[in-house]
Coordinates of C-alpha atoms and ligand atoms in Angstrom, one line a residue:
X20 CA 146.3 60.4 109.3
X21 CA 149.3 62.6 110.1
X22 CA 152.8 61.2 110.5
X23 CA 152.6 61.7 114.2
X24 CA 149.4 59.8 114.5
X25 CA 150.9 57.0 112.5
X26 CA 153.9 56.9 114.7
X27 CA 151.9 56.9 117.9
X28 CA 149.9 53.9 116.6
X29 CA 153.0 51.7 116.2
X30 CA 154.6 49.3 118.6
X31 CA 157.6 47.4 117.2
X32 CA 159.1 44.7 119.4
X33 CA 160.7 41.3 119.5
X34 CA 160.0 38.2 121.6
X35 CA 163.2 36.6 122.8
X36 CA 163.8 33.5 124.7
X37 CA 166.1 30.5 125.2
X38 CA 164.9 27.8 122.7
X39 CA 161.8 25.9 124.0
X40 CA 160.7 28.5 126.5
X41 CA 157.6 29.2 124.4
X42 CA 158.4 32.1 122.1
X43 CA 156.6 30.6 119.1
X44 CA 153.6 29.7 121.2
X45 CA 153.4 33.2 122.7
X46 CA 153.7 34.8 119.3
X47 CA 150.9 32.7 118.0
X48 CA 148.6 33.5 121.0
X49 CA 149.3 37.2 120.5
X50 CA 148.3 36.9 116.9
X51 CA 145.2 35.1 117.9
X52 CA 144.2 37.9 120.3
X53 CA 145.0 40.4 117.5
X54 CA 142.7 38.5 115.2
X55 CA 145.5 38.1 112.7
X56 CA 145.1 34.3 112.7
X57 CA 142.0 32.3 113.5
X58 CA 143.4 29.0 114.8
X59 CA 146.4 27.9 116.7
X60 CA 149.1 26.2 114.6
X61 CA 148.9 28.8 111.9
X62 CA 152.3 30.3 112.7
X63 CA 155.1 28.1 111.5
X64 CA 157.8 27.8 114.0
X65 CA 161.1 29.0 112.7
X66 CA 162.6 27.0 115.4
X67 CA 165.2 24.7 114.1
X68 CA 164.3 21.2 115.1
X69 CA 166.8 19.5 117.3
X70 CA 166.9 16.4 115.0
X71 CA 168.1 18.5 112.2
X72 CA 171.2 20.1 113.7
X73 CA 173.6 18.0 111.6
X74 CA 171.6 18.6 108.4
X75 CA 172.2 22.2 107.6
X76 CA 170.3 22.3 104.3
X77 CA 167.3 21.2 106.3
X78 CA 168.1 24.0 108.7
X79 CA 168.3 26.5 105.9
X80 CA 165.0 25.3 104.5
X81 CA 163.5 25.8 107.9
X82 CA 165.1 29.2 108.1
X83 CA 163.4 29.9 104.8
X84 CA 160.2 29.7 106.6
X85 CA 161.3 32.5 108.8
X86 CA 161.2 35.0 105.9
X87 CA 157.4 34.7 106.0
X88 CA 157.4 35.1 109.8
X89 CA 160.2 37.6 110.0
X90 CA 157.7 40.4 110.7
X91 CA 154.2 39.8 111.9
X92 CA 151.9 42.7 111.9
X93 CA 148.5 42.9 113.5
X94 CA 146.1 45.5 114.7
X95 CA 144.9 45.5 118.3
X96 CA 143.0 48.2 120.1
X97 CA 143.8 50.7 117.4
X98 CA 147.5 50.0 117.6
X99 CA 149.6 48.5 114.8
X100 CA 151.8 45.9 116.3
X101 CA 154.9 44.7 114.6
X102 CA 156.5 41.6 116.1
X103 CA 160.0 40.9 114.7
X104 CA 160.9 37.3 114.8
X105 CA 164.2 36.1 116.1
X106 CA 165.8 32.7 115.5
X107 CA 166.0 30.6 118.5
X108 CA 169.0 28.5 117.5
X109 CA 172.2 29.5 119.2
X110 CA 174.2 29.4 116.0
X111 CA 172.1 32.2 114.7
X112 CA 172.4 34.4 117.8
X113 CA 174.0 37.2 115.8
X114 CA 170.8 37.5 113.7
X115 CA 168.9 38.0 116.9
X116 CA 171.3 40.7 118.2
X117 CA 170.9 42.6 115.0
X118 CA 167.1 42.3 115.1
X119 CA 167.2 43.8 118.5
X120 CA 168.6 47.0 117.0
X121 CA 165.4 47.4 115.0
X122 CA 162.9 47.1 117.8
X123 CA 161.7 49.6 120.5
X124 CA 161.1 47.0 123.2
X125 CA 161.3 43.3 124.0
X126 CA 159.2 40.6 125.6
X127 CA 161.5 38.0 127.2
X128 CA 160.0 34.6 127.8
X129 CA 161.3 32.5 130.6
X130 CA 160.4 28.8 131.4
X131 CA 159.2 28.7 135.0
X132 CA 160.8 25.3 135.5
X133 CA 164.2 26.2 134.0
X134 CA 164.5 29.8 135.0
X135 CA 167.1 32.0 133.4
X136 CA 169.1 30.0 130.9
X137 CA 172.4 30.8 129.3
X138 CA 171.1 32.3 126.0
X139 CA 168.7 34.5 127.9
X140 CA 171.6 36.1 129.7
X141 CA 173.4 37.0 126.4
X142 CA 170.3 38.4 124.9
X143 CA 169.6 40.6 127.9
X144 CA 173.2 41.9 127.7
X145 CA 172.4 43.2 124.3
X146 CA 169.1 44.8 125.5
X147 CA 171.0 46.4 128.4
X148 CA 173.6 47.8 126.1
X149 CA 170.9 49.7 124.3
X150 CA 168.6 50.3 127.3
X151 CA 165.8 48.5 125.5
X152 CA 162.7 48.3 127.6
X153 CA 161.9 44.7 128.6
X154 CA 158.8 42.9 129.8
X155 CA 159.3 39.4 131.2
X156 CA 156.8 36.7 130.7
X157 CA 157.3 33.7 133.0
X158 CA 155.7 30.8 131.0
X159 CA 154.5 27.2 131.6
X160 CA 152.9 27.9 135.0
X161 CA 150.8 24.8 134.2
X162 CA 153.9 22.8 135.2
X163 CA 155.4 22.5 138.6
X164 CA 157.9 25.2 138.3
X165 CA 160.1 27.1 140.7
X166 CA 158.8 29.4 143.5
X167 CA 157.9 32.7 141.9
X168 CA 159.9 34.7 144.4
X169 CA 162.9 32.6 143.7
X170 CA 162.5 33.1 140.0
X171 CA 162.2 36.9 140.5
X172 CA 165.5 36.9 142.5
X173 CA 167.2 34.9 139.8
X174 CA 166.0 37.3 137.1
X175 CA 167.4 40.2 139.0
X176 CA 170.8 38.7 139.7
X177 CA 171.4 36.9 136.4
X178 CA 169.9 39.5 134.1
X179 CA 171.2 42.6 136.0
X180 CA 167.8 44.4 135.9
X181 CA 165.3 45.3 138.6
X182 CA 162.0 43.5 138.2
X183 CA 158.5 44.3 139.3
X184 CA 155.7 41.6 139.1
X185 CA 152.5 43.0 137.6
X186 CA 150.6 39.7 137.7
X187 CA 150.9 37.0 140.3
X188 CA 150.1 33.3 139.7
X189 CA 147.5 31.5 141.8
X190 CA 149.2 28.2 142.5
X191 CA 150.9 26.3 139.7
X192 CA 151.1 23.0 137.9
X193 CA 147.8 21.1 137.8
X194 CA 146.5 23.5 140.4
X195 CA 147.2 26.6 138.4
X196 CA 144.1 28.7 138.6
X197 CA 144.9 32.0 137.0
X198 CA 146.6 35.2 137.8
X199 CA 146.0 38.2 140.0
X200 CA 146.6 41.5 138.3
X201 CA 148.6 43.7 140.7
X202 CA 148.2 46.5 138.2
X203 CA 144.4 46.4 138.2
X204 CA 144.0 44.6 141.6
X205 CA 141.7 42.1 139.9
X206 CA 141.7 38.3 139.8
X207 CA 141.6 36.7 136.4
X208 CA 140.4 33.2 136.6
X209 CA 140.8 31.0 133.6
X210 CA 139.2 28.0 132.0
X211 CA 141.4 25.9 129.8
X212 CA 140.8 25.9 126.1
X213 CA 143.7 25.3 123.9
X214 CA 142.5 26.5 120.5
X215 CA 139.9 29.1 121.1
X216 CA 140.2 32.1 123.3
X217 CA 137.6 31.5 126.0
X218 CA 138.5 32.9 129.3
X219 CA 136.5 32.7 132.4
X220 CA 137.3 36.0 133.8
X221 CA 136.1 36.8 137.3
X222 CA 137.1 40.3 138.1
X223 CA 137.4 39.9 141.8
X224 CA 139.4 41.9 144.2
X225 CA 141.4 40.3 147.0
X226 CA 138.9 41.3 149.6
X227 CA 135.9 39.9 147.7
X228 CA 133.9 37.3 149.5
X229 CA 133.8 35.1 146.3
X230 CA 137.6 34.8 146.3
X231 CA 137.7 31.6 148.4
X232 CA 134.9 29.9 146.5
X233 CA 136.7 30.7 143.3
X234 CA 140.2 29.5 144.1
X235 CA 139.8 27.5 147.3
X236 CA 140.7 28.5 150.9
X237 CA 144.3 27.6 150.8
X238 CA 145.1 29.3 147.5
X239 CA 143.2 32.4 148.6
X240 CA 145.2 32.7 151.8
X241 CA 148.5 32.1 149.9
X242 CA 147.6 34.7 147.4
X243 CA 146.8 37.3 150.0
X244 CA 150.1 36.6 151.7
X245 CA 152.1 36.6 148.5
X246 CA 150.6 39.9 147.4
X247 CA 151.3 41.5 150.7
X248 CA 154.9 40.3 150.4
X249 CA 155.2 41.6 146.8
X250 CA 153.9 45.0 147.7
X251 CA 156.2 45.1 150.7
X252 CA 159.4 44.0 148.8
X253 CA 159.1 45.6 145.4
X254 CA 158.8 49.3 144.6
X255 CA 155.7 50.5 142.9
X256 CA 155.9 50.0 139.1
X257 CA 157.4 53.0 137.3
X258 CA 156.6 53.4 133.7
X259 CA 159.4 55.8 133.4
X260 CA 162.0 53.3 134.7
X261 CA 160.6 50.6 132.4
X262 CA 160.9 52.9 129.4
X263 CA 164.5 53.7 130.3
X264 CA 165.3 50.0 130.4
X265 CA 166.0 50.0 134.2
X266 CA 163.0 48.0 135.4
X267 CA 161.3 45.0 133.9
X268 CA 157.6 44.3 134.7
X269 CA 157.0 40.6 135.1
X270 CA 153.9 38.6 134.0
X271 CA 153.1 35.0 134.8
X272 CA 151.1 32.6 132.7
X273 CA 150.9 29.7 130.3
X274 CA 151.1 30.5 126.6
X275 CA 149.8 27.2 125.4
X276 CA 146.7 27.5 127.6
X277 CA 146.1 31.2 127.0
X278 CA 146.7 32.0 130.6
X279 CA 147.9 35.5 131.4
X280 CA 148.4 36.4 127.7
X281 CA 145.7 39.1 127.5
X282 CA 146.9 40.7 130.6
X283 CA 150.4 40.8 129.1
X284 CA 149.1 42.2 125.8
X285 CA 146.9 44.8 127.3
X286 CA 149.6 46.1 129.6
X287 CA 152.1 46.0 126.7
X288 CA 149.7 48.2 124.7
X289 CA 149.5 50.7 127.5
X290 CA 153.1 51.0 128.5
X291 CA 155.4 49.9 125.6
X292 CA 157.3 52.7 123.8
X293 CA 156.2 54.1 120.5
X294 CA 158.9 54.2 117.8
X295 CA 162.0 55.8 119.3
X296 CA 164.8 58.1 118.1
X297 CA 167.8 56.4 116.7
X298 CA 171.5 57.3 116.8
X299 CA 173.5 58.0 113.7
X300 CA 177.1 59.0 113.1
X301 CA 176.0 62.6 112.8
X302 CA 173.0 63.2 115.1
X303 CA 170.0 61.5 116.6
X304 CA 167.1 61.0 114.2
X305 CA 163.7 61.6 115.6
X306 CA 160.8 59.5 114.1
X307 CA 158.8 62.7 113.7
X308 CA 161.3 64.2 111.2
X309 CA 159.5 64.8 107.9
X310 CA 162.2 63.2 105.7
X311 CA 162.5 59.4 105.4
X312 CA 165.4 57.5 106.9
X313 CA 165.9 53.8 107.6
X314 CA 168.5 51.1 107.9
X315 CA 168.9 47.5 106.9
X316 CA 169.2 45.1 109.9
X317 CA 168.8 41.8 108.3
X318 CA 169.4 40.2 104.9
X319 CA 167.9 36.9 103.9
X320 CA 169.3 35.0 101.1
X321 CA 167.2 33.2 98.5
X322 CA 168.3 29.6 98.6
X323 CA 167.2 28.9 95.1
X324 CA 170.5 29.2 93.2
X325 CA 168.7 30.3 90.0
X326 CA 167.6 33.4 91.8
X327 CA 170.4 34.9 93.6
X328 CA 168.3 37.8 94.9
X329 CA 168.1 38.5 98.5
X330 CA 165.6 40.2 100.8
X331 CA 166.8 43.1 102.9
X332 CA 164.8 44.1 105.9
X333 CA 164.7 47.8 106.5
X334 CA 163.5 49.5 109.6
X335 CA 161.9 52.9 109.0
X336 CA 163.3 55.4 111.4
X337 CA 161.7 58.7 110.3
X338 CA 159.4 60.3 107.7
X339 CA 157.5 58.3 105.2
X340 CA 158.7 55.5 103.0
X341 CA 157.0 55.5 99.6
X342 CA 157.1 52.8 96.9
X343 CA 158.8 53.8 93.7
X344 CA 160.5 56.9 95.2
X345 CA 164.3 57.4 94.8
X346 CA 166.3 57.2 98.1
X347 CA 169.9 57.7 98.8
X348 CA 171.9 54.6 99.5
X349 CA 174.4 56.4 101.7
X350 CA 177.3 54.0 101.7
X351 CA 177.3 53.7 97.9
X352 CA 176.4 57.3 97.4
X353 CA 173.8 56.4 94.8
X354 CA 170.1 56.7 94.3
X355 CA 168.0 53.6 94.5
X356 CA 164.3 52.9 94.2
X357 CA 162.1 49.9 94.9
X358 CA 159.1 49.0 92.8
X359 CA 157.8 46.2 94.9
X360 CA 158.7 46.7 98.6
X361 CA 156.6 44.4 100.8
X362 CA 155.2 44.1 104.2
X363 CA 153.6 41.3 106.2
X364 CA 150.2 41.1 107.7
X365 CA 150.3 37.9 109.8
X366 CA 152.1 35.6 107.3
X367 CA 150.8 37.2 104.1
X368 CA 153.2 39.2 102.1
X369 CA 151.7 42.2 100.5
X370 CA 153.1 45.2 98.5
X371 CA 153.6 48.2 100.6
X372 CA 152.8 51.6 99.2
X373 CA 153.9 53.6 102.2
X374 CA 155.4 52.9 105.5
X375 CA 156.0 54.8 108.7
X376 CA 158.6 54.8 111.5
X377 CA 158.5 51.5 113.4
X378 CA 157.5 49.6 110.2
X379 CA 159.7 47.0 108.6
X380 CA 159.9 46.9 104.9
X381 CA 161.1 43.9 102.8
X382 CA 163.2 45.0 99.8
X383 CA 164.4 42.8 97.0
X384 CA 168.1 43.2 96.6
X385 CA 170.6 41.9 94.1
X386 CA 173.6 42.4 96.3
X387 CA 173.8 46.1 97.0
X388 CA 173.0 45.9 100.7
X389 CA 175.1 45.2 103.7
X390 CA 173.8 44.9 107.2
X391 CA 173.7 48.4 108.7
X392 CA 173.2 50.2 105.4
X393 CA 171.2 53.4 105.6
X394 CA 168.7 54.9 103.2
X395 CA 167.8 58.6 103.3
X396 CA 166.2 61.4 101.3
X397 CA 169.6 62.8 100.5
X398 CA 171.2 63.4 103.9
X399 CA 174.6 61.9 104.5
X400 CA 174.2 60.0 107.7
X401 CA 174.7 56.4 108.8
X402 CA 172.7 54.7 111.5
X403 CA 175.0 53.4 114.2
X404 CA 174.4 50.9 117.0
X405 CA 174.5 47.8 114.9
X406 CA 177.4 46.1 116.5
X407 CA 179.3 43.0 115.6
X408 CA 180.1 40.8 118.5
X409 CA 183.3 38.8 118.8
X410 CA 182.8 35.4 117.1
X411 CA 183.5 32.3 119.1
X412 CA 184.9 30.0 116.4
X413 CA 187.6 31.0 113.9
X414 CA 188.8 29.2 110.8
X415 CA 190.9 30.1 107.9
X416 CA 189.3 29.9 104.5
X417 CA 191.4 28.0 102.0
X418 CA 190.7 28.2 98.3
X419 CA 190.6 24.7 96.7
X420 CA 190.3 25.8 93.1
X421 CA 192.8 28.5 92.0
X422 CA 190.8 29.0 88.8
X423 CA 187.9 30.2 90.9
X424 CA 189.6 32.6 93.3
X425 CA 187.5 35.6 92.0
X426 CA 184.3 33.7 92.7
X427 CA 185.4 32.7 96.1
X428 CA 186.3 36.3 96.9
X429 CA 183.0 37.6 95.7
X430 CA 181.1 34.9 97.5
X431 CA 182.7 35.3 100.8
X432 CA 182.2 39.1 100.6
X433 CA 178.5 38.8 99.9
X434 CA 177.9 36.1 102.4
X435 CA 179.5 38.1 105.1
X436 CA 177.6 41.2 104.0
X437 CA 174.5 39.2 104.7
X438 CA 175.8 38.6 108.2
X439 CA 176.2 34.8 107.9
X440 CA 179.6 35.2 109.5
X441 CA 182.4 37.8 110.0
X442 CA 185.4 38.1 107.8
X443 CA 188.8 39.2 109.0
X444 CA 191.7 39.6 106.6
X445 CA 195.4 39.2 107.6
X446 CA 197.6 41.6 105.7
X447 CA 200.2 39.1 105.2
X448 CA 199.2 37.0 102.2
X449 CA 195.7 38.3 102.2
X450 CA 194.7 35.3 104.3
X451 CA 191.0 35.1 105.2
X452 CA 189.8 34.2 108.6
X453 CA 186.1 33.6 109.1
X454 CA 184.5 33.9 112.5
X455 CA 181.1 32.6 113.6
X456 CA 179.1 31.8 116.7
X457 CA 178.4 28.3 115.7
X458 CA 179.9 25.4 113.7
X459 CA 176.9 25.3 111.5
X460 CA 177.8 28.4 109.6
X461 CA 181.0 26.9 108.2
X462 CA 179.0 24.1 106.5
X463 CA 176.4 26.7 105.3
X464 CA 179.2 28.9 103.8
X465 CA 181.0 26.0 102.2
X466 CA 177.8 24.7 100.6
X467 CA 176.7 28.1 99.4
X468 CA 180.1 29.1 98.0
X469 CA 180.0 25.9 95.9
X470 CA 176.4 26.1 94.8
X471 CA 175.9 29.8 94.4
X472 CA 179.3 30.9 93.4
X473 CA 180.9 27.8 92.0
X474 CA 183.9 28.1 94.4
X475 CA 185.4 25.3 96.5
X476 CA 186.9 25.8 99.8
X477 CA 188.1 24.0 102.9
X478 CA 188.5 25.2 106.5
X479 CA 191.6 25.1 108.7
X480 CA 190.7 25.6 112.4
X481 CA 192.6 28.4 114.2
X482 CA 193.6 28.6 117.7
X483 CA 191.7 31.9 118.4
X484 CA 189.0 32.3 121.0
X485 CA 188.1 36.0 120.7
X486 CA 188.5 39.0 118.4
X487 CA 188.9 42.4 120.0
X488 CA 188.5 45.6 118.0
X489 CA 191.3 48.0 118.7
X490 CA 191.5 51.7 119.0
X491 CA 194.4 54.0 120.2
X492 CA 194.6 57.5 121.3
X493 CA 197.4 58.1 119.0
X494 CA 198.2 56.6 115.6
X495 CA 201.9 55.8 116.2
X496 CA 200.9 53.7 119.2
X497 CA 198.5 51.7 117.0
X498 CA 201.1 51.4 114.2
X499 CA 203.7 50.0 116.6
X500 CA 201.3 47.5 118.2
X501 CA 200.1 46.3 114.7
X502 CA 203.8 45.9 113.7
X503 CA 204.7 44.0 116.9
X504 CA 201.7 41.6 116.8
X505 CA 202.1 40.6 113.2
X506 CA 199.7 37.8 112.4
X507 CA 197.6 38.3 115.4
X508 CA 196.3 41.5 113.8
X509 CA 193.6 41.2 111.1
X510 CA 191.2 43.7 109.6
X511 CA 187.4 43.5 109.6
X512 CA 185.3 44.4 106.6
X513 CA 185.6 48.1 107.3
X514 CA 189.4 47.9 107.6
X515 CA 189.2 48.3 111.4
X516 CA 192.1 46.6 113.1
X517 CA 191.2 43.6 115.2
X518 CA 193.4 41.6 117.6
X519 CA 192.9 37.8 117.3
X520 CA 193.5 36.4 120.8
X521 CA 194.2 32.9 121.7
X522 CA 192.8 33.2 125.2
X523 CA 191.3 35.6 127.7
X524 CA 194.7 35.6 129.4
X525 CA 196.4 36.8 126.2
X526 CA 194.0 39.7 126.1
X527 CA 194.6 40.6 129.7
X528 CA 198.3 40.5 129.3
X529 CA 198.3 42.6 126.1
X530 CA 196.0 45.1 127.8
X531 CA 198.3 45.5 130.7
X532 CA 201.4 45.8 128.6
X533 CA 199.9 48.2 126.1
X534 CA 197.9 50.9 128.0
X535 CA 197.8 53.1 124.9
X536 CA 195.7 50.5 123.0
X537 CA 192.0 50.0 123.8
X538 CA 190.5 46.6 123.4
X539 CA 186.7 46.4 122.6
X540 CA 184.6 43.3 122.5
X541 CA 182.1 44.7 120.0
X542 CA 182.7 46.7 116.8
X543 CA 180.5 49.5 118.2
X544 CA 182.8 51.6 120.2
X545 CA 182.4 55.1 119.1
Ligands
G4P619 P1 160.3 28.4 121.4 O1 159.7 29.0 120.2 O2 160.7 29.3 122.5 O3 161.5 27.4 121.0 O4 159.2 27.5 122.1 P2 157.8 26.9 121.5 O5 156.8 28.0 121.6 O6 158.0 26.1 120.3 O7 157.5 25.9 122.8 C1 158.4 24.9 123.1 C2 157.6 23.8 123.7 O8 156.9 24.2 124.9 C3 156.5 23.3 122.8 O9 156.3 21.9 123.0 C4 155.2 24.0 123.3 O10 154.1 23.3 123.1 C5 155.5 24.0 124.8 N1 154.8 25.1 125.5 C6 154.7 26.4 125.2 N2 154.0 27.1 126.1 C7 153.7 26.2 127.1 C8 153.0 26.3 128.3 O11 152.5 27.3 128.7 N3 152.9 25.1 129.1 C9 153.5 23.9 128.7 N4 153.4 22.9 129.5 N5 154.1 23.8 127.5 C10 154.3 24.9 126.7 P3 157.0 20.8 122.1 O12 156.6 19.5 122.6 O13 158.5 21.1 122.0 O14 156.5 21.2 120.7 P4 155.1 20.9 120.1 O15 155.2 19.6 119.5 O16 154.0 20.9 121.2 O17 154.9 22.0 119.1

């Protein structure tokens, strides 16, 4: 098969949701449809159980599971589908943001009872920044949820994207009967079966005489009325607008009951984008280019302290990746090769001999990778678009054992390379400020520094609420600002200056008073 055929075959996407909306269940059902697993329950949830939030080792153990489910590959209708898993726990939101840089599209799961929840809004912001195409799946229709029109309005206002329903639910809760496909103008009528895929599908149009006998008079009338309203209110579905990330098609169903999943999957296969070009600091890389390129978007540490190796996840962007071949590690400027790269079919790890754009390769790493690192066949380019977002909690890292300062330094560097947290350094006294999105990471870092690097630390909370990356049109303006602000300026891992702000008010004031300085809320501002 030629490279182009391989590319056209691939669909790489992530399922995102607020915890508990049904991401794991939907993933599992998709794998069932794809024949990648035979029974429900085979996919281990990487969801961090609520009871364990105070026990971070337990959480890390649970996170360990997510290595196996980081990428799930299956074949369906001659397509090779890669689902990239994302952690649901809020404290690991940055992992999810980074994973979103490695996909070509997203399925967003919403709970029909709860509607759009906080974390969903954040995730969608990231998708919108990159114009990632999004399909929405409104889940749990077997529960008494909100009115579908109301949910669609909420999706549009809270997520800032136009929506277009492609299926429509027939009643909900205990009376949920199935969905009407507005796309095919067919009714899909379901029979409940939790573990096996057994659907009672009646392909019936709205004007069919059997409609009433299938769903009852009241639901039939309601459906006809709803569909009329939908067609009147919403523009026709445009594949082009979806592919540009401007319009999100919406599906309704119930993941646990296999309702509406096949319609979702079949439409996904028809409309979702093939592996897309990706920006670098030099030019855009097309997937069809003959030479291999790829970037690391996730690093997973091995929790066993006897094996400090890590797994780097690389997204292939162009050409063909081959096992055992030398590639250029652009940041380090050296040749590297991998004798046992691996891939995942369902949850089985297997050695990968060759991979194509859209694929994700697992690489064993002994510490030479950072998030965002690029591999090429010699060309000097670096994939961009892997932003760091401002952390929410900041603490100063204090060394508790002066004899181990080297270990501490190395440990914190490596842990932040993995993306566990962000490290900012204050010039004065080389003080280290660690920023995270959740309290949990501080416990994780402290524990890992001690057990993997033999270094002891403690944390001193800092009165900082936001980090802003700074640029200036002219260097003297920046130099002056940095001098003036003293200890409010720190440097990120790439020595970019960052303003550590106590409050939003502080940022506003500094912005107003320093028009020559530009404040950015993510590190990606080129
Ligand atoms: P997540 O990965 O997004 O966090 O969600 P997950 O799939 O784990 O689903 C969260 C809960 O919602 C689970 O129940 C799951 O069984 C349930 N669920 C998923 N889809 C549906 C649906 O279509 N209808 C209904 N009514 N429930 C659904 P749980 O009790 O938290 O976990 P479990 O013990 O059942 O695994």
